[in-house]
Amino acid sequence: MFFDRRDEGGKHRALLLFILGTLAVGWAGSVFTQPNIPTWYAGLERPAFAPPNWIFAPVWTALYVMMAVAAARVYKITGLKSAELTAWFVQLFLNVCWSGIFFALHAMGWALVEILVLDAAVLVTAILFWRRDRLAGLLMLPYLGWTSFATVLNHAFWQLKR
């Protein structure tokens, strides 16, 4: 099987697939984000603590790679059909949804509700990963920190718009 957790066909095939898949999800989110940065987003009143736009791509890339490494480590232990990887795929889906809600729909209030659910999903995933593999759980913590910061930022943008 191509996605064999024992990785007999290639030393790091599962890791590579998780990294490519996670980066593809990041790219999918950017489809909603990129067209709105120079137009809608540029016209918003920004909170004083909003980071410059250039910081988001490298931070997200690093986070996606860490998330993928964490998932690959857990996959090696549990396989795809596990509560841990179900939680991981759910949070990844929620991640893309937030980009669509905030950037494409410009629905900051709904994006705030959605990102709170995302924060909970990331926390649950980190805890589940931690129980299987300590390093995998730790690798999810920067992502949890960043989504928590994004929640505060989302709230600030929403408040400034109201």
CSV table of N, CA and C in Angstrom, one decimal:
chain,number,residue,atom,x,y,z
A,1,MET,N,0.8,-1.2,0.0
A,1,MET,CA,0.0,0.0,0.0
A,1,MET,C,0.9,1.2,0.0
A,2,PHE,N,0.5,2.3,-0.7
A,2,PHE,CA,1.3,3.5,-0.9
A,2,PHE,C,1.5,4.2,0.4
A,3,PHE,N,0.5,4.2,1.3
A,3,PHE,CA,0.5,4.9,2.5
A,3,PHE,C,0.6,3.9,3.7
A,4,ASP,N,1.6,3.1,3.6
A,4,ASP,CA,1.8,2.1,4.6
A,4,ASP,C,2.6,2.7,5.8
A,5,ARG,N,2.0,2.6,7.0
A,5,ARG,CA,2.6,3.2,8.1
A,5,ARG,C,3.9,2.6,8.5
A,6,ARG,N,4.2,1.3,8.1
A,6,ARG,CA,5.5,0.7,8.3
A,6,ARG,C,6.6,1.2,7.4
A,7,ASP,N,6.1,1.9,6.4
A,7,ASP,CA,7.0,2.6,5.5
A,7,ASP,C,8.1,1.7,4.8
A,8,GLU,N,7.6,0.5,4.5
A,8,GLU,CA,8.6,-0.4,3.8
A,8,GLU,C,9.0,0.0,2.4
A,9,GLY,N,8.1,0.7,1.7
A,9,GLY,CA,8.4,1.1,0.3
A,9,GLY,C,9.3,2.3,0.2
A,10,GLY,N,9.5,3.1,1.3
A,10,GLY,CA,10.3,4.3,1.2
A,10,GLY,C,10.5,4.7,2.7
A,11,LYS,N,11.7,5.1,2.9
A,11,LYS,CA,12.1,5.4,4.3
A,11,LYS,C,11.2,6.5,5.0
A,12,HIS,N,10.8,7.5,4.2
A,12,HIS,CA,10.0,8.6,4.8
A,12,HIS,C,8.8,8.9,4.0
A,13,ARG,N,8.2,8.0,3.3
A,13,ARG,CA,7.0,8.2,2.4
A,13,ARG,C,5.9,8.9,3.2
A,14,ALA,N,5.5,8.3,4.3
A,14,ALA,CA,4.4,8.9,5.1
A,14,ALA,C,4.6,10.3,5.5
A,15,LEU,N,5.8,10.6,5.9
A,15,LEU,CA,6.2,12.0,6.3
A,15,LEU,C,6.1,12.9,5.1
A,16,LEU,N,6.6,12.5,4.0
A,16,LEU,CA,6.5,13.3,2.8
A,16,LEU,C,5.1,13.6,2.4
A,17,LEU,N,4.2,12.5,2.5
A,17,LEU,CA,2.8,12.7,2.1
A,17,LEU,C,2.1,13.6,3.1
A,18,PHE,N,2.4,13.5,4.3
A,18,PHE,CA,1.8,14.4,5.3
A,18,PHE,C,2.2,15.9,5.0
A,19,ILE,N,3.5,16.1,4.8
A,19,ILE,CA,4.0,17.4,4.5
A,19,ILE,C,3.4,18.0,3.2
A,20,LEU,N,3.4,17.2,2.2
A,20,LEU,CA,2.8,17.7,0.9
A,20,LEU,C,1.3,18.0,1.1
A,21,GLY,N,0.6,17.1,1.7
A,21,GLY,CA,-0.8,17.2,1.9
A,21,GLY,C,-1.2,18.5,2.8
A,22,THR,N,-0.4,18.6,3.8
A,22,THR,CA,-0.6,19.8,4.7
A,22,THR,C,-0.3,21.1,4.0
A,23,LEU,N,0.8,21.1,3.3
A,23,LEU,CA,1.1,22.3,2.5
A,23,LEU,C,0.0,22.6,1.4
A,24,ALA,N,-0.5,21.5,0.9
A,24,ALA,CA,-1.6,21.7,-0.1
A,24,ALA,C,-2.9,22.3,0.5
A,25,VAL,N,-3.1,21.9,1.8
A,25,VAL,CA,-4.2,22.6,2.5
A,25,VAL,C,-3.9,24.0,2.8
A,26,GLY,N,-2.7,24.3,3.1
A,26,GLY,CA,-2.3,25.7,3.3
A,26,GLY,C,-2.5,26.5,2.0
A,27,TRP,N,-2.1,25.9,0.9
A,27,TRP,CA,-2.3,26.6,-0.4
A,27,TRP,C,-3.8,26.8,-0.7
A,28,ALA,N,-4.6,25.8,-0.3
A,28,ALA,CA,-6.1,25.9,-0.5
A,28,ALA,C,-6.6,27.1,0.2
A,29,GLY,N,-6.1,27.3,1.5
A,29,GLY,CA,-6.6,28.5,2.3
A,29,GLY,C,-6.1,29.8,1.6
A,30,SER,N,-4.9,29.8,1.0
A,30,SER,CA,-4.4,31.0,0.4
A,30,SER,C,-5.2,31.4,-0.8
A,31,VAL,N,-5.9,30.5,-1.4
A,31,VAL,CA,-6.8,30.8,-2.6
A,31,VAL,C,-7.9,31.8,-2.1
A,32,PHE,N,-8.3,31.7,-0.9
A,32,PHE,CA,-9.3,32.6,-0.3
A,32,PHE,C,-8.6,33.9,0.1
A,33,THR,N,-7.4,33.7,0.7
A,33,THR,CA,-6.7,34.8,1.3
A,33,THR,C,-6.1,35.8,0.3
A,34,GLN,N,-5.2,35.3,-0.6
A,34,GLN,CA,-4.4,36.1,-1.4
A,34,GLN,C,-5.2,37.2,-2.2
A,35,PRO,N,-6.3,36.9,-2.9
A,35,PRO,CA,-6.9,37.9,-3.7
A,35,PRO,C,-7.5,39.1,-2.8
A,36,ASN,N,-7.7,38.8,-1.5
A,36,ASN,CA,-8.3,39.8,-0.6
A,36,ASN,C,-7.4,40.6,0.2
A,37,ILE,N,-6.1,40.2,0.1
A,37,ILE,CA,-5.1,41.0,0.9
A,37,ILE,C,-4.9,42.4,0.3
A,38,PRO,N,-4.7,42.6,-1.0
A,38,PRO,CA,-4.5,44.0,-1.5
A,38,PRO,C,-5.8,44.8,-1.7
A,39,THR,N,-6.9,44.1,-1.5
A,39,THR,CA,-8.2,44.8,-1.7
A,39,THR,C,-8.9,45.0,-0.4
A,40,TRP,N,-9.7,44.1,0.0
A,40,TRP,CA,-10.5,44.2,1.2
A,40,TRP,C,-9.7,44.3,2.5
A,41,TYR,N,-8.8,43.4,2.7
A,41,TYR,CA,-8.0,43.4,3.9
A,41,TYR,C,-7.1,44.7,4.0
A,42,ALA,N,-6.6,45.2,2.9
A,42,ALA,CA,-5.8,46.4,3.0
A,42,ALA,C,-6.6,47.6,3.4
A,43,GLY,N,-7.9,47.6,3.2
A,43,GLY,CA,-8.8,48.7,3.5
A,43,GLY,C,-9.3,48.7,4.9
A,44,LEU,N,-9.0,47.6,5.7
A,44,LEU,CA,-9.5,47.5,7.1
A,44,LEU,C,-8.6,48.3,8.0
A,45,GLU,N,-9.3,48.8,9.0
A,45,GLU,CA,-8.6,49.4,10.1
A,45,GLU,C,-7.9,48.3,10.9
A,46,ARG,N,-6.6,48.5,11.1
A,46,ARG,CA,-5.8,47.4,11.7
A,46,ARG,C,-5.5,47.6,13.2
A,47,PRO,N,-5.6,46.6,14.0
A,47,PRO,CA,-5.3,46.7,15.4
A,47,PRO,C,-3.8,47.0,15.5
A,48,ALA,N,-3.4,47.7,16.5
A,48,ALA,CA,-2.0,48.1,16.7
A,48,ALA,C,-1.0,46.9,16.8
A,49,PHE,N,-1.5,45.8,17.2
A,49,PHE,CA,-0.6,44.6,17.4
A,49,PHE,C,-0.7,43.7,16.2
A,50,ALA,N,-1.3,44.1,15.1
A,50,ALA,CA,-1.4,43.2,13.9
A,50,ALA,C,0.0,43.2,13.3
A,51,PRO,N,0.5,41.9,13.0
A,51,PRO,CA,1.8,41.8,12.4
A,51,PRO,C,1.8,42.3,10.9
A,52,PRO,N,2.9,42.6,10.4
A,52,PRO,CA,3.0,42.9,9.0
A,52,PRO,C,2.6,41.7,8.1
A,53,ASN,N,2.0,42.0,7.0
A,53,ASN,CA,1.5,40.9,6.1
A,53,ASN,C,2.6,39.9,5.7
A,54,TRP,N,3.8,40.3,5.5
A,54,TRP,CA,4.9,39.4,5.1
A,54,TRP,C,5.2,38.3,6.1
A,55,ILE,N,4.8,38.5,7.3
A,55,ILE,CA,5.2,37.5,8.3
A,55,ILE,C,4.3,36.2,8.2
A,56,PHE,N,3.1,36.3,7.7
A,56,PHE,CA,2.2,35.2,7.7
A,56,PHE,C,2.6,34.0,6.9
A,57,ALA,N,3.1,34.2,5.7
A,57,ALA,CA,3.5,33.1,4.8
A,57,ALA,C,4.6,32.2,5.5
A,58,PRO,N,5.7,32.8,6.0
A,58,PRO,CA,6.7,32.0,6.6
A,58,PRO,C,6.3,31.3,7.9
A,59,VAL,N,5.5,32.0,8.7
A,59,VAL,CA,5.0,31.4,9.9
A,59,VAL,C,4.1,30.2,9.6
A,60,TRP,N,3.1,30.4,8.7
A,60,TRP,CA,2.2,29.3,8.3
A,60,TRP,C,2.9,28.2,7.7
A,61,THR,N,3.9,28.4,6.9
A,61,THR,CA,4.7,27.3,6.3
A,61,THR,C,5.4,26.5,7.4
A,62,ALA,N,6.0,27.2,8.3
A,62,ALA,CA,6.7,26.4,9.4
A,62,ALA,C,5.7,25.7,10.3
A,63,LEU,N,4.5,26.3,10.5
A,63,LEU,CA,3.5,25.6,11.3
A,63,LEU,C,3.0,24.4,10.6
A,64,TYR,N,2.7,24.5,9.3
A,64,TYR,CA,2.2,23.4,8.5
A,64,TYR,C,3.2,22.2,8.5
A,65,VAL,N,4.5,22.5,8.4
A,65,VAL,CA,5.5,21.5,8.4
A,65,VAL,C,5.5,20.8,9.8
A,66,MET,N,5.4,21.6,10.9
A,66,MET,CA,5.4,21.0,12.2
A,66,MET,C,4.2,20.1,12.4
A,67,MET,N,3.0,20.6,11.9
A,67,MET,CA,1.8,19.8,12.1
A,67,MET,C,1.9,18.5,11.3
A,68,ALA,N,2.5,18.6,10.1
A,68,ALA,CA,2.7,17.4,9.3
A,68,ALA,C,3.6,16.4,10.0
A,69,VAL,N,4.7,16.8,10.5
A,69,VAL,CA,5.6,16.0,11.2
A,69,VAL,C,4.9,15.3,12.4
A,70,ALA,N,4.2,16.1,13.2
A,70,ALA,CA,3.4,15.6,14.3
A,70,ALA,C,2.5,14.5,13.8
A,71,ALA,N,1.7,14.8,12.8
A,71,ALA,CA,0.7,13.8,12.3
A,71,ALA,C,1.4,12.5,11.8
A,72,ALA,N,2.5,12.7,11.1
A,72,ALA,CA,3.2,11.5,10.6
A,72,ALA,C,3.7,10.6,11.7
A,73,ARG,N,4.2,11.3,12.8
A,73,ARG,CA,4.7,10.5,13.9
A,73,ARG,C,3.5,9.7,14.6
A,74,VAL,N,2.4,10.3,14.7
A,74,VAL,CA,1.2,9.6,15.3
A,74,VAL,C,0.7,8.6,14.3
A,75,TYR,N,0.7,8.9,13.1
A,75,TYR,CA,0.3,7.9,12.1
A,75,TYR,C,1.1,6.6,12.2
A,76,LYS,N,2.4,6.7,12.4
A,76,LYS,CA,3.3,5.6,12.5
A,76,LYS,C,2.8,4.7,13.7
A,77,ILE,N,2.2,5.3,14.7
A,77,ILE,CA,1.8,4.5,15.9
A,77,ILE,C,0.3,4.0,15.7
A,78,THR,N,-0.5,4.8,15.1
A,78,THR,CA,-2.0,4.5,15.1
A,78,THR,C,-2.6,4.1,13.8
A,79,GLY,N,-1.9,4.5,12.7
A,79,GLY,CA,-2.6,4.3,11.4
A,79,GLY,C,-3.5,5.5,11.2
A,80,LEU,N,-4.2,5.5,10.0
A,80,LEU,CA,-5.1,6.6,9.6
A,80,LEU,C,-6.4,6.5,10.4
A,81,LYS,N,-6.9,5.4,10.7
A,81,LYS,CA,-8.2,5.2,11.4
A,81,LYS,C,-8.0,5.3,12.9
A,82,SER,N,-7.8,6.5,13.4
A,82,SER,CA,-7.6,6.7,14.8
A,82,SER,C,-8.3,8.0,15.2
A,83,ALA,N,-8.6,8.1,16.5
A,83,ALA,CA,-9.2,9.3,17.0
A,83,ALA,C,-8.2,10.5,16.8
A,84,GLU,N,-6.9,10.2,17.0
A,84,GLU,CA,-5.9,11.3,16.9
A,84,GLU,C,-5.9,11.9,15.5
A,85,LEU,N,-5.9,11.0,14.5
A,85,LEU,CA,-5.8,11.6,13.1
A,85,LEU,C,-7.1,12.1,12.7
A,86,THR,N,-8.2,11.6,13.2
A,86,THR,CA,-9.5,12.2,12.9
A,86,THR,C,-9.5,13.6,13.4
A,87,ALA,N,-9.1,13.8,14.6
A,87,ALA,CA,-9.0,15.2,15.2
A,87,ALA,C,-8.1,16.0,14.3
A,88,TRP,N,-7.0,15.5,13.9
A,88,TRP,CA,-6.0,16.3,13.1
A,88,TRP,C,-6.7,16.7,11.8
A,89,PHE,N,-7.3,15.8,11.1
A,89,PHE,CA,-8.0,16.1,9.8
A,89,PHE,C,-9.1,17.1,10.0
A,90,VAL,N,-9.8,17.0,11.1
A,90,VAL,CA,-10.9,18.0,11.4
A,90,VAL,C,-10.3,19.4,11.6
A,91,GLN,N,-9.3,19.5,12.4
A,91,GLN,CA,-8.7,20.8,12.6
A,91,GLN,C,-8.1,21.4,11.4
A,92,LEU,N,-7.6,20.5,10.5
A,92,LEU,CA,-7.0,21.0,9.2
A,92,LEU,C,-8.2,21.6,8.3
A,93,PHE,N,-9.3,20.9,8.3
A,93,PHE,CA,-10.5,21.3,7.6
A,93,PHE,C,-11.0,22.7,8.1
A,94,LEU,N,-11.0,22.8,9.4
A,94,LEU,CA,-11.5,24.0,10.1
A,94,LEU,C,-10.5,25.2,9.7
A,95,ASN,N,-9.2,24.9,9.6
A,95,ASN,CA,-8.2,25.9,9.3
A,95,ASN,C,-8.6,26.5,7.9
A,96,VAL,N,-8.9,25.7,6.9
A,96,VAL,CA,-9.2,26.2,5.6
A,96,VAL,C,-10.5,26.9,5.6
A,97,CYS,N,-11.5,26.4,6.4
A,97,CYS,CA,-12.8,27.1,6.5
A,97,CYS,C,-12.6,28.5,7.0
A,98,TRP,N,-11.8,28.7,8.0
A,98,TRP,CA,-11.6,30.0,8.6
A,98,TRP,C,-11.2,31.0,7.5
A,99,SER,N,-10.2,30.6,6.7
A,99,SER,CA,-9.7,31.5,5.6
A,99,SER,C,-10.9,31.9,4.7
A,100,GLY,N,-11.7,31.0,4.4
A,100,GLY,CA,-12.9,31.3,3.5
A,100,GLY,C,-13.8,32.2,4.1
A,101,ILE,N,-14.1,31.9,5.4
A,101,ILE,CA,-15.1,32.8,6.1
A,101,ILE,C,-14.6,34.2,6.3
A,102,PHE,N,-13.4,34.3,6.8
A,102,PHE,CA,-12.8,35.6,7.1
A,102,PHE,C,-12.5,36.4,5.8
A,103,PHE,N,-11.7,35.8,4.9
A,103,PHE,CA,-11.2,36.5,3.8
A,103,PHE,C,-12.2,36.5,2.6
A,104,ALA,N,-12.8,35.4,2.2
A,104,ALA,CA,-13.6,35.4,1.0
A,104,ALA,C,-15.0,36.0,1.3
A,105,LEU,N,-15.6,35.6,2.5
A,105,LEU,CA,-16.9,36.0,2.8
A,105,LEU,C,-16.9,37.4,3.6
A,106,HIS,N,-15.8,37.7,4.1
A,106,HIS,CA,-15.6,39.0,4.9
A,106,HIS,C,-16.6,38.9,6.2
A,107,ALA,N,-16.8,37.8,6.7
A,107,ALA,CA,-17.7,37.6,7.8
A,107,ALA,C,-16.9,37.4,9.1
A,108,MET,N,-16.4,38.5,9.6
A,108,MET,CA,-15.5,38.5,10.8
A,108,MET,C,-16.2,37.9,12.0
A,109,GLY,N,-17.4,38.2,12.2
A,109,GLY,CA,-18.1,37.6,13.4
A,109,GLY,C,-18.2,36.1,13.3
A,110,TRP,N,-18.6,35.6,12.2
A,110,TRP,CA,-18.7,34.1,12.0
A,110,TRP,C,-17.3,33.5,12.0
A,111,ALA,N,-16.3,34.2,11.4
A,111,ALA,CA,-15.0,33.7,11.5
A,111,ALA,C,-14.5,33.6,12.9
A,112,LEU,N,-14.9,34.5,13.8
A,112,LEU,CA,-14.5,34.5,15.2
A,112,LEU,C,-15.1,33.2,15.8
A,113,VAL,N,-16.4,33.0,15.6
A,113,VAL,CA,-17.0,31.7,16.1
A,113,VAL,C,-16.3,30.5,15.6
A,114,GLU,N,-16.0,30.5,14.3
A,114,GLU,CA,-15.3,29.3,13.7
A,114,GLU,C,-13.9,29.1,14.3
A,115,ILE,N,-13.2,30.2,14.5
A,115,ILE,CA,-11.8,30.0,15.0
A,115,ILE,C,-11.8,29.6,16.4
A,116,LEU,N,-12.8,29.9,17.2
A,116,LEU,CA,-12.9,29.4,18.5
A,116,LEU,C,-13.1,27.9,18.5
A,117,VAL,N,-13.9,27.4,17.5
A,117,VAL,CA,-14.0,25.9,17.3
A,117,VAL,C,-12.7,25.3,16.9
A,118,LEU,N,-12.0,26.0,16.0
A,118,LEU,CA,-10.7,25.6,15.5
A,118,LEU,C,-9.7,25.5,16.7
A,119,ASP,N,-9.7,26.5,17.6
A,119,ASP,CA,-8.8,26.5,18.7
A,119,ASP,C,-9.0,25.3,19.6
A,120,ALA,N,-10.3,25.0,19.8
A,120,ALA,CA,-10.7,23.8,20.6
A,120,ALA,C,-10.2,22.5,19.9
A,121,ALA,N,-10.4,22.4,18.6
A,121,ALA,CA,-10.0,21.3,17.8
A,121,ALA,C,-8.4,21.1,17.9
A,122,VAL,N,-7.7,22.2,17.8
A,122,VAL,CA,-6.2,22.1,17.8
A,122,VAL,C,-5.8,21.6,19.2
A,123,LEU,N,-6.5,22.2,20.3
A,123,LEU,CA,-6.1,21.7,21.6
A,123,LEU,C,-6.4,20.3,21.8
A,124,VAL,N,-7.6,19.8,21.4
A,124,VAL,CA,-7.9,18.4,21.5
A,124,VAL,C,-6.9,17.5,20.7
A,125,THR,N,-6.5,18.0,19.5
A,125,THR,CA,-5.5,17.2,18.7
A,125,THR,C,-4.2,17.2,19.5
A,126,ALA,N,-3.7,18.3,20.0
A,126,ALA,CA,-2.5,18.3,20.7
A,126,ALA,C,-2.5,17.4,21.9
A,127,ILE,N,-3.6,17.4,22.6
A,127,ILE,CA,-3.7,16.5,23.8
A,127,ILE,C,-3.7,15.0,23.4
A,128,LEU,N,-4.4,14.7,22.3
A,128,LEU,CA,-4.5,13.3,21.8
A,128,LEU,C,-3.1,12.9,21.3
A,129,PHE,N,-2.4,13.8,20.6
A,129,PHE,CA,-1.1,13.5,20.1
A,129,PHE,C,-0.1,13.3,21.3
A,130,TRP,N,-0.2,14.1,22.3
A,130,TRP,CA,0.7,14.1,23.4
A,130,TRP,C,0.6,12.7,24.1
A,131,ARG,N,-0.6,12.2,24.1
A,131,ARG,CA,-0.9,10.9,24.8
A,131,ARG,C,-0.2,9.7,24.0
A,132,ARG,N,0.0,9.9,22.7
A,132,ARG,CA,0.6,8.9,21.9
A,132,ARG,C,2.1,9.1,21.7
A,133,ASP,N,2.5,10.3,21.6
A,133,ASP,CA,3.9,10.7,21.2
A,133,ASP,C,4.1,12.1,21.8
A,134,ARG,N,4.9,12.2,22.8
A,134,ARG,CA,5.2,13.5,23.4
A,134,ARG,C,5.7,14.6,22.4
A,135,LEU,N,6.6,14.2,21.5
A,135,LEU,CA,7.1,15.2,20.6
A,135,LEU,C,6.0,15.6,19.6
A,136,ALA,N,5.1,14.7,19.2
A,136,ALA,CA,4.0,15.1,18.3
A,136,ALA,C,3.1,16.1,19.0
A,137,GLY,N,2.8,15.9,20.3
A,137,GLY,CA,2.0,16.8,21.1
A,137,GLY,C,2.7,18.2,21.2
A,138,LEU,N,4.0,18.2,21.4
A,138,LEU,CA,4.7,19.4,21.5
A,138,LEU,C,4.8,20.2,20.2
A,139,LEU,N,4.9,19.4,19.1
A,139,LEU,CA,4.9,20.1,17.8
A,139,LEU,C,3.6,20.8,17.4
A,140,MET,N,2.5,20.5,18.1
A,140,MET,CA,1.3,21.1,17.9
A,140,MET,C,1.1,22.4,18.7
A,141,LEU,N,1.9,22.6,19.7
A,141,LEU,CA,1.8,23.8,20.6
A,141,LEU,C,2.1,25.1,19.9
A,142,PRO,N,3.1,25.3,19.0
A,142,PRO,CA,3.2,26.6,18.3
A,142,PRO,C,2.0,26.9,17.5
A,143,TYR,N,1.4,25.9,16.8
A,143,TYR,CA,0.2,26.1,16.1
A,143,TYR,C,-1.0,26.6,17.0
A,144,LEU,N,-1.1,25.9,18.1
A,144,LEU,CA,-2.1,26.3,19.1
A,144,LEU,C,-1.9,27.8,19.5
A,145,GLY,N,-0.6,28.1,19.8
A,145,GLY,CA,-0.3,29.5,20.1
A,145,GLY,C,-0.7,30.5,19.0
A,146,TRP,N,-0.4,30.1,17.8
A,146,TRP,CA,-0.6,31.0,16.6
A,146,TRP,C,-2.1,31.2,16.4
A,147,THR,N,-2.9,30.1,16.5
A,147,THR,CA,-4.3,30.2,16.3
A,147,THR,C,-5.0,31.0,17.4
A,148,SER,N,-4.4,30.8,18.6
A,148,SER,CA,-5.0,31.6,19.7
A,148,SER,C,-4.7,33.1,19.5
A,149,PHE,N,-3.5,33.4,19.0
A,149,PHE,CA,-3.2,34.8,18.6
A,149,PHE,C,-4.1,35.3,17.5
A,150,ALA,N,-4.3,34.4,16.5
A,150,ALA,CA,-5.2,34.8,15.4
A,150,ALA,C,-6.6,35.0,15.9
A,151,THR,N,-7.0,34.3,16.9
A,151,THR,CA,-8.4,34.5,17.5
A,151,THR,C,-8.5,35.9,18.1
A,152,VAL,N,-7.5,36.3,18.8
A,152,VAL,CA,-7.5,37.7,19.4
A,152,VAL,C,-7.4,38.7,18.3
A,153,LEU,N,-6.6,38.4,17.3
A,153,LEU,CA,-6.6,39.4,16.1
A,153,LEU,C,-7.9,39.4,15.4
A,154,ASN,N,-8.5,38.3,15.1
A,154,ASN,CA,-9.8,38.3,14.5
A,154,ASN,C,-10.8,39.1,15.3
A,155,HIS,N,-10.8,38.9,16.6
A,155,HIS,CA,-11.7,39.7,17.5
A,155,HIS,C,-11.5,41.2,17.4
A,156,ALA,N,-10.2,41.5,17.4
A,156,ALA,CA,-9.9,43.0,17.3
A,156,ALA,C,-10.3,43.6,16.0
A,157,PHE,N,-10.1,42.9,14.9
A,157,PHE,CA,-10.6,43.4,13.6
A,157,PHE,C,-12.1,43.5,13.6
A,158,TRP,N,-12.8,42.5,14.1
A,158,TRP,CA,-14.3,42.5,14.2
A,158,TRP,C,-14.7,43.7,15.0
A,159,GLN,N,-14.1,44.0,16.2
A,159,GLN,CA,-14.5,45.1,17.0
A,159,GLN,C,-14.2,46.4,16.3
A,160,LEU,N,-13.1,46.6,15.6
A,160,LEU,CA,-12.8,47.8,14.9
A,160,LEU,C,-13.8,48.1,13.7
A,161,LYS,N,-14.4,47.0,13.2
A,161,LYS,CA,-15.3,47.1,12.1
A,161,LYS,C,-16.7,47.5,12.5
A,162,ARG,N,-17.0,47.1,13.7
A,162,ARG,CA,-18.4,47.3,14.3
A,162,ARG,C,-18.7,48.7,14.6
